[in-house]
CSV table of C-alpha atoms and ligand atoms in Angstrom, one decimal:
chain,number,residue,atom,x,y,z
A,740,UNK,CA,51.2,-44.7,-20.6
A,741,UNK,CA,51.6,-42.9,-23.9
A,742,UNK,CA,49.8,-44.2,-26.9
A,743,UNK,CA,52.1,-45.8,-29.5
A,744,UNK,CA,50.6,-43.7,-32.4
A,745,UNK,CA,51.8,-40.5,-30.7
A,746,UNK,CA,55.3,-39.3,-31.6
A,747,UNK,CA,57.4,-36.4,-30.4
A,748,UNK,CA,55.9,-34.0,-33.0
A,749,UNK,CA,52.4,-34.9,-31.8
A,750,UNK,CA,53.4,-34.0,-28.2
A,751,UNK,CA,54.8,-30.7,-29.5
A,752,UNK,CA,51.7,-30.0,-31.5
A,753,UNK,CA,49.5,-30.7,-28.4
A,754,UNK,CA,51.6,-28.3,-26.3
A,755,UNK,CA,51.2,-25.6,-28.9
A,756,UNK,CA,47.5,-26.2,-29.3
A,757,UNK,CA,46.9,-26.2,-25.6
A,758,UNK,CA,48.7,-22.8,-25.3
A,759,UNK,CA,46.4,-21.5,-28.1
A,760,UNK,CA,43.3,-22.8,-26.2
A,761,UNK,CA,44.5,-21.3,-22.9
A,762,UNK,CA,44.4,-17.9,-24.6
A,763,UNK,CA,41.6,-18.2,-27.1
A,764,UNK,CA,39.1,-20.7,-25.6
A,765,UNK,CA,39.3,-21.4,-21.9
A,766,UNK,CA,38.7,-17.8,-20.7
A,767,UNK,CA,35.7,-17.4,-23.0
A,768,UNK,CA,34.0,-20.8,-22.8
A,769,UNK,CA,31.5,-20.0,-20.0
A,770,UNK,CA,30.5,-16.9,-21.9
A,771,UNK,CA,30.0,-18.9,-25.1
A,772,UNK,CA,27.8,-21.4,-23.1
A,773,UNK,CA,25.7,-18.5,-21.8
A,774,UNK,CA,25.4,-17.0,-25.3
A,775,UNK,CA,24.6,-20.3,-26.8
A,776,UNK,CA,27.2,-20.1,-29.6
A,777,UNK,CA,30.9,-20.4,-30.4
A,778,UNK,CA,31.8,-17.2,-32.3
A,779,UNK,CA,33.0,-17.5,-35.9
A,780,UNK,CA,36.0,-15.5,-34.9
A,781,UNK,CA,37.2,-18.5,-32.9
A,782,UNK,CA,36.8,-20.7,-35.9
A,783,UNK,CA,38.8,-18.2,-37.9
A,784,UNK,CA,41.6,-18.2,-35.3
A,785,UNK,CA,41.6,-22.0,-35.4
A,786,UNK,CA,42.1,-21.9,-39.2
A,787,UNK,CA,44.8,-19.2,-39.1
A,788,UNK,CA,46.8,-21.4,-36.7
A,789,UNK,CA,46.5,-24.6,-38.7
A,790,UNK,CA,44.1,-26.4,-36.3
A,791,UNK,CA,41.3,-26.9,-38.8
A,792,UNK,CA,41.5,-30.1,-41.0
A,793,UNK,CA,45.3,-30.4,-40.8
A,794,UNK,CA,45.0,-33.8,-42.6
A,795,UNK,CA,43.9,-32.1,-45.8
A,796,UNK,CA,46.4,-32.4,-48.6
A,797,UNK,CA,48.9,-29.6,-49.0
A,798,UNK,CA,47.7,-28.7,-52.5
A,799,UNK,CA,44.4,-27.7,-50.9
A,800,UNK,CA,46.0,-25.7,-48.1
A,801,UNK,CA,46.3,-28.4,-45.5
A,802,UNK,CA,49.3,-29.9,-43.8
A,803,UNK,CA,48.9,-33.6,-44.8
A,804,UNK,CA,48.9,-34.4,-41.1
A,805,UNK,CA,48.0,-38.0,-39.9
A,806,UNK,CA,45.0,-38.9,-37.8
A,807,UNK,CA,47.0,-38.7,-34.6
A,808,UNK,CA,46.9,-34.9,-35.0
A,809,UNK,CA,43.1,-35.1,-35.2
A,810,UNK,CA,43.1,-37.2,-32.0
A,811,UNK,CA,45.1,-34.5,-30.2
A,812,UNK,CA,42.8,-31.7,-31.5
A,813,UNK,CA,39.6,-33.6,-30.5
A,814,UNK,CA,41.0,-34.4,-27.0
A,815,UNK,CA,42.2,-30.9,-26.3
A,816,UNK,CA,38.9,-29.4,-27.5
A,817,UNK,CA,37.0,-31.8,-25.3
A,818,UNK,CA,39.1,-30.8,-22.3
A,819,UNK,CA,37.9,-27.2,-22.8
A,820,UNK,CA,34.3,-28.3,-23.2
A,821,UNK,CA,32.0,-30.7,-25.1
A,822,UNK,CA,30.3,-27.8,-27.0
A,823,UNK,CA,33.4,-27.6,-29.2
A,824,UNK,CA,32.3,-30.9,-30.8
A,825,UNK,CA,31.1,-29.0,-33.9
A,826,UNK,CA,34.8,-28.3,-34.7
A,827,UNK,CA,35.7,-31.9,-34.6
A,828,UNK,CA,32.7,-32.6,-36.7
A,829,UNK,CA,33.8,-30.1,-39.3
A,830,UNK,CA,37.5,-31.4,-39.2
A,831,UNK,CA,37.1,-35.1,-39.1
A,832,UNK,CA,33.6,-35.9,-40.1
A,833,UNK,CA,32.2,-33.6,-42.8
A,834,UNK,CA,35.2,-32.3,-44.7
A,835,UNK,CA,36.4,-35.9,-45.3
A,836,UNK,CA,33.3,-36.5,-47.5
A,837,UNK,CA,34.5,-33.7,-49.8
A,838,UNK,CA,38.1,-35.0,-49.8
A,839,UNK,CA,37.0,-38.6,-50.5
A,840,UNK,CA,34.1,-38.2,-52.8
A,841,UNK,CA,34.4,-34.8,-54.3
A,842,UNK,CA,35.5,-34.1,-57.9
A,843,UNK,CA,38.8,-32.2,-58.4
A,844,UNK,CA,36.9,-29.0,-59.0
A,845,UNK,CA,34.8,-29.4,-55.9
A,846,UNK,CA,37.9,-30.1,-53.8
A,847,UNK,CA,39.6,-27.0,-55.2
A,848,UNK,CA,36.6,-24.9,-54.5
A,849,UNK,CA,35.8,-26.0,-51.0
A,850,UNK,CA,38.7,-27.7,-49.2
A,851,UNK,CA,41.0,-24.6,-48.9
A,852,UNK,CA,38.2,-22.6,-47.2
A,853,UNK,CA,37.4,-25.5,-44.9
A,854,UNK,CA,41.0,-25.3,-43.8
A,855,UNK,CA,40.9,-21.6,-43.1
A,856,UNK,CA,37.5,-21.6,-41.4
A,857,UNK,CA,35.9,-19.4,-44.1
A,858,UNK,CA,33.6,-22.3,-44.7
A,859,UNK,CA,32.0,-24.2,-41.8
A,860,UNK,CA,30.5,-27.5,-42.6
A,861,UNK,CA,27.6,-29.7,-41.3
A,862,UNK,CA,26.1,-33.1,-42.2
A,863,UNK,CA,22.4,-33.5,-42.4
A,864,UNK,CA,21.1,-37.0,-42.2
A,865,UNK,CA,18.5,-37.0,-39.4
A,866,UNK,CA,14.9,-35.9,-40.0
A,867,UNK,CA,12.0,-35.5,-37.6
A,868,UNK,CA,10.6,-38.9,-38.8
A,869,UNK,CA,13.9,-40.8,-39.3
A,870,UNK,CA,17.0,-41.0,-37.2
A,871,UNK,CA,18.3,-44.5,-36.6
A,872,UNK,CA,16.3,-45.7,-39.6
A,873,UNK,CA,18.4,-43.7,-42.0
A,874,UNK,CA,17.4,-45.6,-45.1
A,875,UNK,CA,13.8,-44.3,-44.7
A,876,UNK,CA,14.5,-40.5,-44.9
A,877,UNK,CA,12.0,-38.6,-46.9
A,878,UNK,CA,13.9,-35.5,-48.1
A,879,UNK,CA,13.8,-35.8,-51.9
A,880,UNK,CA,16.1,-34.4,-54.6
A,881,UNK,CA,14.6,-34.4,-58.1
A,882,UNK,CA,16.8,-33.7,-61.1
A,883,UNK,CA,15.6,-30.8,-63.2
A,884,UNK,CA,18.1,-29.8,-65.9
A,885,UNK,CA,21.2,-28.5,-64.2
A,886,UNK,CA,19.7,-28.5,-60.7
A,887,UNK,CA,18.3,-30.8,-58.1
A,888,UNK,CA,15.1,-29.6,-56.5
A,889,UNK,CA,15.2,-30.5,-52.9
A,890,UNK,CA,12.2,-30.8,-50.5
A,891,UNK,CA,12.2,-31.9,-46.9
A,892,UNK,CA,13.4,-31.1,-43.4
A,893,UNK,CA,16.4,-32.1,-41.3
A,894,UNK,CA,16.7,-31.8,-37.6
A,895,UNK,CA,19.3,-31.8,-34.8
A,896,UNK,CA,22.0,-30.6,-37.2
A,897,UNK,CA,25.3,-29.8,-35.4
A,898,UNK,CA,26.8,-26.4,-36.7
A,899,UNK,CA,23.3,-25.9,-38.2
A,900,UNK,CA,23.4,-22.1,-37.6
A,901,UNK,CA,26.9,-21.4,-38.7
A,902,UNK,CA,27.2,-23.9,-41.6
A,903,UNK,CA,28.1,-22.6,-45.0
A,904,UNK,CA,28.3,-26.0,-46.6
A,905,UNK,CA,25.9,-28.8,-45.7
A,906,UNK,CA,26.3,-32.4,-46.9
A,907,UNK,CA,22.6,-33.4,-47.1
A,908,UNK,CA,21.4,-37.0,-47.4
A,909,UNK,CA,18.4,-37.1,-49.7
A,910,UNK,CA,16.4,-39.5,-51.8
A,911,UNK,CA,17.2,-39.2,-55.5
A,912,UNK,CA,15.2,-42.4,-56.1
A,913,UNK,CA,12.4,-42.7,-53.6
A,914,UNK,CA,11.1,-45.9,-55.2
A,915,UNK,CA,14.5,-47.7,-54.9
A,916,UNK,CA,14.4,-51.2,-53.4
A,917,UNK,CA,15.9,-51.7,-50.9
A,918,UNK,CA,15.4,-48.0,-50.0
A,919,UNK,CA,19.0,-47.2,-49.1
A,920,UNK,CA,20.0,-47.6,-52.7
A,921,UNK,CA,18.0,-44.4,-53.5
A,922,UNK,CA,20.1,-42.1,-51.2
A,923,UNK,CA,22.5,-39.5,-52.6
A,924,UNK,CA,24.6,-36.8,-50.9
A,925,UNK,CA,24.2,-33.2,-52.1
A,926,UNK,CA,26.3,-30.3,-50.9
A,927,UNK,CA,23.9,-27.4,-50.1
A,928,UNK,CA,25.6,-24.0,-49.9
A,929,UNK,CA,24.6,-21.2,-47.6
A,930,UNK,CA,22.6,-18.9,-49.9
A,931,UNK,CA,20.8,-21.7,-51.9
A,932,UNK,CA,17.3,-20.4,-52.9
A,933,UNK,CA,14.7,-22.4,-51.0
A,934,UNK,CA,17.0,-23.3,-48.1
A,935,UNK,CA,16.3,-21.9,-44.7
A,936,UNK,CA,17.4,-22.6,-41.1
A,937,UNK,CA,15.0,-23.0,-38.2
A,938,UNK,CA,15.6,-22.0,-34.7
A,939,UNK,CA,18.7,-23.0,-32.7
A,940,UNK,CA,17.4,-25.9,-30.6
A,941,UNK,CA,17.5,-25.7,-26.8
A,942,UNK,CA,19.3,-28.7,-25.5
A,943,UNK,CA,19.9,-30.4,-22.1
A,944,UNK,CA,23.7,-29.8,-22.7
A,945,UNK,CA,26.2,-28.6,-25.3
A,946,UNK,CA,24.8,-25.2,-24.7
A,947,UNK,CA,27.3,-23.4,-26.9
A,948,UNK,CA,26.8,-25.8,-29.8
A,949,UNK,CA,24.5,-24.5,-32.5
A,950,UNK,CA,22.2,-27.4,-33.2
A,951,UNK,CA,19.4,-26.5,-35.6
A,952,UNK,CA,16.7,-27.5,-37.9
A,953,UNK,CA,17.0,-27.1,-41.7
A,954,UNK,CA,14.3,-26.6,-44.2
A,955,UNK,CA,14.3,-27.2,-48.0
A,956,UNK,CA,11.4,-25.9,-50.0
A,957,UNK,CA,12.0,-26.4,-53.7
A,958,UNK,CA,15.6,-25.6,-52.9
A,959,UNK,CA,17.6,-25.2,-56.1
A,960,UNK,CA,20.9,-27.1,-55.7
A,961,UNK,CA,23.2,-27.2,-58.7
A,962,UNK,CA,23.6,-30.7,-60.1
A,963,UNK,CA,27.4,-30.0,-59.8
A,964,UNK,CA,27.0,-30.2,-56.0
A,965,UNK,CA,26.3,-34.0,-56.1
A,966,UNK,CA,29.0,-35.7,-54.1
A,967,UNK,CA,30.2,-38.9,-55.7
A,968,UNK,CA,27.6,-40.9,-57.6
A,969,UNK,CA,23.8,-40.9,-57.4
A,970,UNK,CA,22.4,-43.7,-55.3
A,971,UNK,CA,25.7,-44.3,-53.5
A,972,UNK,CA,25.1,-41.9,-50.6
A,973,UNK,CA,24.2,-44.6,-48.0
A,974,UNK,CA,27.4,-46.5,-48.7
A,975,UNK,CA,29.4,-43.3,-48.3
A,976,UNK,CA,27.7,-42.6,-45.0
A,977,UNK,CA,28.4,-46.1,-43.7
A,978,UNK,CA,32.0,-45.7,-44.6
A,979,UNK,CA,32.5,-42.3,-43.0
A,980,UNK,CA,30.4,-43.1,-39.9
A,981,UNK,CA,33.3,-45.3,-38.7
A,982,UNK,CA,35.6,-42.3,-38.1
A,983,UNK,CA,32.6,-40.3,-36.8
A,984,UNK,CA,32.0,-43.0,-34.1
A,985,UNK,CA,35.7,-43.1,-33.3
A,986,UNK,CA,35.7,-39.3,-32.8
A,987,UNK,CA,32.8,-39.6,-30.4
A,988,UNK,CA,34.5,-42.4,-28.5
A,989,UNK,CA,37.7,-40.3,-28.2
A,990,UNK,CA,35.7,-37.3,-26.9
A,991,UNK,CA,33.8,-39.4,-24.3
A,992,UNK,CA,37.0,-41.1,-23.1
A,993,UNK,CA,38.6,-37.6,-22.7
A,994,UNK,CA,35.5,-36.4,-20.9
A,995,UNK,CA,35.7,-39.4,-18.5
A,996,UNK,CA,39.3,-38.6,-17.8
A,997,UNK,CA,38.5,-34.9,-17.1
A,998,UNK,CA,35.6,-35.8,-14.8
A,999,UNK,CA,37.8,-38.2,-12.9
A,1000,UNK,CA,40.5,-35.6,-12.4
A,1001,UNK,CA,38.0,-33.0,-11.2
A,1002,UNK,CA,36.6,-35.5,-8.7
A,1003,UNK,CA,39.9,-36.6,-7.4
A,1004,UNK,CA,40.9,-33.0,-6.8
A,1005,UNK,CA,37.6,-32.3,-5.1
A,1006,UNK,CA,37.6,-35.2,-2.7
A,1007,UNK,CA,41.2,-34.6,-1.7
A,1008,UNK,CA,40.4,-31.1,-0.5
A,1009,UNK,CA,36.8,-31.5,0.9
A,1010,UNK,CA,36.6,-32.5,4.5
A,1011,UNK,CA,33.8,-34.3,6.5
A,1012,UNK,CA,33.8,-35.9,9.9
A,1013,UNK,CA,37.2,-34.5,10.6
A,1014,UNK,CA,39.0,-36.0,7.6
A,1015,UNK,CA,39.4,-35.6,3.9
A,1016,UNK,CA,36.6,-37.2,1.9
A,1017,UNK,CA,39.3,-39.1,-0.1
A,1018,UNK,CA,40.3,-40.9,3.1
A,1019,UNK,CA,37.0,-42.8,3.3
A,1020,UNK,CA,37.5,-46.3,2.0
A,1021,UNK,CA,34.1,-46.3,0.2
A,1022,UNK,CA,35.2,-43.2,-1.7
A,1023,UNK,CA,38.6,-44.7,-2.5
A,1024,UNK,CA,36.9,-47.8,-3.9
A,1025,UNK,CA,34.6,-45.8,-6.1
A,1026,UNK,CA,37.6,-43.9,-7.4
A,1027,UNK,CA,39.5,-47.1,-7.9
A,1028,UNK,CA,36.6,-48.5,-9.9
A,1029,UNK,CA,36.4,-45.4,-12.0
A,1030,UNK,CA,40.1,-45.3,-12.6
A,1031,UNK,CA,40.0,-49.0,-13.7
A,1032,UNK,CA,37.1,-48.4,-16.2
A,1033,UNK,CA,38.8,-45.3,-17.6
A,1034,UNK,CA,42.1,-47.2,-18.1
A,1035,UNK,CA,40.2,-50.0,-19.9
A,1036,UNK,CA,38.5,-47.4,-22.1
A,1037,UNK,CA,41.8,-45.7,-22.9
A,1038,UNK,CA,43.5,-49.0,-23.8
A,1039,UNK,CA,40.7,-50.0,-26.1
A,1040,UNK,CA,40.2,-46.7,-27.8
A,1041,UNK,CA,44.0,-46.3,-28.4
A,1042,UNK,CA,44.0,-49.7,-30.1
A,1043,UNK,CA,41.1,-48.8,-32.3
A,1044,UNK,CA,42.8,-45.6,-33.3
A,1045,UNK,CA,46.0,-47.5,-34.2
A,1046,UNK,CA,44.0,-49.9,-36.3
A,1047,UNK,CA,42.1,-47.1,-38.0
A,1048,UNK,CA,45.4,-45.4,-38.8
A,1049,UNK,CA,46.7,-48.6,-40.2
A,1050,UNK,CA,43.8,-48.6,-42.6
A,1051,UNK,CA,42.2,-51.7,-41.0
A,1052,UNK,CA,38.4,-52.4,-41.1
A,1053,UNK,CA,37.1,-51.2,-37.6
A,1054,UNK,CA,33.4,-51.5,-38.0
A,1055,UNK,CA,32.9,-53.9,-35.0
A,1056,UNK,CA,35.6,-52.5,-32.8
A,1057,UNK,CA,34.5,-48.9,-33.2
A,1058,UNK,CA,30.9,-49.8,-32.5
A,1059,UNK,CA,32.1,-51.5,-29.3
A,1060,UNK,CA,34.3,-48.5,-28.4
A,1061,UNK,CA,31.5,-46.1,-29.1
A,1062,UNK,CA,28.8,-47.8,-26.9
A,1063,UNK,CA,31.0,-49.0,-24.1
A,1064,UNK,CA,33.1,-45.8,-23.6
A,1065,UNK,CA,30.1,-43.5,-23.8
A,1066,UNK,CA,28.2,-45.6,-21.2
A,1067,UNK,CA,31.3,-45.7,-19.1
A,1068,UNK,CA,31.6,-41.9,-19.3
A,1069,UNK,CA,27.9,-41.6,-18.2
A,1070,UNK,CA,28.6,-43.8,-15.2
A,1071,UNK,CA,31.7,-41.7,-14.4
A,1072,UNK,CA,29.6,-38.5,-14.7
A,1073,UNK,CA,27.0,-39.8,-12.2
A,1074,UNK,CA,29.6,-40.9,-9.7
A,1075,UNK,CA,31.6,-37.8,-10.1
A,1076,UNK,CA,28.6,-35.6,-9.4
A,1077,UNK,CA,27.6,-37.7,-6.4
A,1078,UNK,CA,31.2,-37.4,-4.9
A,1079,UNK,CA,31.0,-33.6,-5.3
A,1080,UNK,CA,27.9,-33.6,-2.9
A,1081,UNK,CA,25.7,-30.5,-3.3
A,1082,UNK,CA,28.4,-28.5,-5.0
A,1083,UNK,CA,28.3,-30.9,-7.9
A,1084,UNK,CA,24.8,-29.8,-8.6
A,1085,UNK,CA,25.9,-26.1,-8.8
A,1086,UNK,CA,26.6,-24.6,-12.2
A,1087,UNK,CA,29.8,-23.0,-10.9
A,1088,UNK,CA,31.4,-26.4,-10.6
A,1089,UNK,CA,32.5,-27.9,-14.0
A,1090,UNK,CA,31.1,-31.3,-13.2
A,1091,UNK,CA,27.6,-29.9,-13.4
A,1092,UNK,CA,28.1,-29.0,-17.1
A,1093,UNK,CA,30.0,-32.2,-17.9
A,1094,UNK,CA,27.1,-34.3,-16.4
A,1095,UNK,CA,24.6,-32.5,-18.7
A,1096,UNK,CA,26.9,-32.8,-21.7
A,1097,UNK,CA,27.8,-36.5,-21.7
A,1098,UNK,CA,24.5,-38.4,-22.4
A,1099,UNK,CA,24.2,-37.2,-26.0
A,1100,UNK,CA,27.4,-39.1,-26.8
A,1101,UNK,CA,25.3,-42.3,-26.4
A,1102,UNK,CA,22.7,-41.0,-28.8
A,1103,UNK,CA,24.4,-39.2,-31.8
A,1104,UNK,CA,26.6,-40.8,-34.5
A,1105,UNK,CA,24.2,-43.8,-34.2
A,1106,UNK,CA,22.6,-44.7,-30.8
A,1107,UNK,CA,24.3,-47.3,-28.6
A,1108,UNK,CA,21.4,-49.6,-29.4
A,1109,UNK,CA,22.4,-49.4,-33.1
A,1110,UNK,CA,26.0,-50.0,-32.1
A,1111,UNK,CA,24.9,-53.3,-30.5
A,1112,UNK,CA,22.9,-54.2,-33.5
A,1113,UNK,CA,26.0,-53.8,-35.7
A,1114,UNK,CA,28.1,-55.9,-33.3
A,1115,UNK,CA,25.5,-58.6,-33.1
A,1116,UNK,CA,25.4,-58.8,-36.9
A,1117,UNK,CA,29.1,-59.8,-36.8
A,1118,UNK,CA,28.5,-62.5,-34.2
A,1119,UNK,CA,27.0,-65.0,-36.6
A,1120,UNK,CA,24.0,-65.6,-34.4
B,1799,FAD,C1,22.9,-32.7,-29.9
B,1799,FAD,C2,22.6,-33.6,-31.2
B,1799,FAD,C3,23.4,-33.4,-32.3
B,1799,FAD,C4,23.2,-34.1,-33.4
B,1799,FAD,N1,23.9,-33.8,-34.6
B,1799,FAD,C5,23.5,-34.4,-35.8
B,1799,FAD,C6,24.1,-34.0,-37.0
B,1799,FAD,O1,25.0,-33.1,-37.0
B,1799,FAD,N2,23.6,-34.6,-38.1
B,1799,FAD,C7,22.6,-35.5,-38.1
B,1799,FAD,O2,22.3,-36.0,-39.2
B,1799,FAD,N3,22.1,-35.9,-37.0
B,1799,FAD,C8,22.5,-35.4,-35.8
B,1799,FAD,N4,21.9,-35.8,-34.6
B,1799,FAD,C9,20.9,-36.8,-34.7
B,1799,FAD,C10,21.2,-38.2,-34.1
B,1799,FAD,O3,22.2,-38.8,-34.8
B,1799,FAD,C11,19.9,-38.9,-33.9
B,1799,FAD,O4,19.2,-38.3,-32.8
B,1799,FAD,C12,20.2,-40.4,-33.6
B,1799,FAD,O5,20.7,-41.1,-34.7
B,1799,FAD,C13,18.9,-41.1,-33.1
B,1799,FAD,O6,17.9,-40.9,-34.0
B,1799,FAD,P1,16.4,-40.4,-33.4
B,1799,FAD,O7,16.7,-39.2,-32.5
B,1799,FAD,O8,15.5,-40.2,-34.6
B,1799,FAD,O9,16.0,-41.6,-32.5
B,1799,FAD,P2,15.2,-42.9,-33.0
B,1799,FAD,O10,15.8,-43.5,-34.2
B,1799,FAD,O11,13.7,-42.5,-33.1
B,1799,FAD,O12,15.4,-43.8,-31.7
B,1799,FAD,C14,14.6,-43.7,-30.5
B,1799,FAD,C15,15.1,-44.9,-29.6
B,1799,FAD,O13,14.8,-46.1,-30.3
B,1799,FAD,C16,15.9,-46.9,-30.3
B,1799,FAD,N5,15.9,-47.7,-31.6
B,1799,FAD,C17,15.6,-47.3,-32.8
B,1799,FAD,N6,15.7,-48.3,-33.7
B,1799,FAD,C18,16.0,-49.4,-33.0
B,1799,FAD,C19,16.3,-50.8,-33.3
B,1799,FAD,N7,16.2,-51.2,-34.5
B,1799,FAD,N8,16.6,-51.6,-32.3
B,1799,FAD,C20,16.7,-51.2,-31.0
B,1799,FAD,N9,16.5,-49.9,-30.7
B,1799,FAD,C21,16.2,-49.0,-31.6
B,1799,FAD,C22,17.1,-45.9,-30.4
B,1799,FAD,O14,18.3,-46.5,-30.0
B,1799,FAD,C23,16.6,-44.9,-29.4
B,1799,FAD,O15,16.9,-45.3,-28.1
B,1799,FAD,C24,22.2,-35.1,-33.4
B,1799,FAD,C25,21.4,-35.4,-32.3
B,1799,FAD,C26,21.7,-34.6,-31.2
B,1799,FAD,C27,20.8,-34.9,-29.9
């Protein structure tokens, strides 16, 4: 079943992108995982071929492409491996902040380079002491003439090592009540004095993804780099988190589909007790259950994508999709590994890496507990 939002041009685009990935990504991915980073040269090739931020307006170098192209890119990147999540984050999560809230001058300065890959972006909300409780971040930005002086620390930042532009959530009014009204977004550039990066964090999965800590010690950020209005940062984040959660749901759905396909192939060729493992009814039932859950996830995420593309409010639906699909993908990962037997636990089998990569989708972009809190709020309890 093809999603209704996909037209002939999207299918052609997918075929071209897949061809590109077959040459530029699939053969190198295991090496990137071992080295712990996606090389910048890959980002540049993505840019050269029009695969970075294609939705950006033509006047800033983009293609004015609709969100269905983003869906295709995110799905195809996930099929290669989950560590490519940082590219989707740059394309569909961070750069949109600049396009939506930036001034004309900021857009002209930054957007064309986001499209070419000369600028890699990140978003820094989480701190060692505040993740889910975003309103209580403690990084401060104090206005001093033409600058903001930023002090604080961020952690778990995707693209943290490569990033040239970082949208940083900070408190411009630490006394604001309620506290979320004191949050603003500042764009911190690579060589800002007082800004340093910590180590690349060692993670359970996403080994090629450069997740890092960021430090700001009297960092001097030009006042010009404020995104939108002071004190509106929290509202901007809440708006843009909807597409971020949708992107996470799309990736998790794709991962579940890949894991199912790997498992189906495996049980069809593996033999035990004189027959193919896929001939045991218990195995067939488990695959039937997985296939059902995957089909339910696909139907739902496609509907949320359609509604998002139609400009509808998707807060509740995207929260549902994010928690349910990521939990479903975790169940699929556990079943898929089990059905691979001992081989599933070996690194040379793709399912091993997929099993390590999937749990974080239930944590980042807002934990699944936070998703349920949002849904419950809409239930008029
Ligand atoms: C690989 C990776 C990449 C990431 N990338 C980024 C990034 O690019 N930018 C960024 O800003 N952040 C990023 N994050 C951070 C991520 O968004 C946070 O880890 C997440 O929001 C949870 O925050 P926390 O880790 O502080 O957990 P906490 O908020 O401390 O939560 C701990 C546990 O308590 C639960 N909990 C907390 N509050 C409640 C409540 N009210 N009700 C019920 N349960 C609750 C949580 O659900 C969780 O299970 C990344 C994280 C990882 C692991």
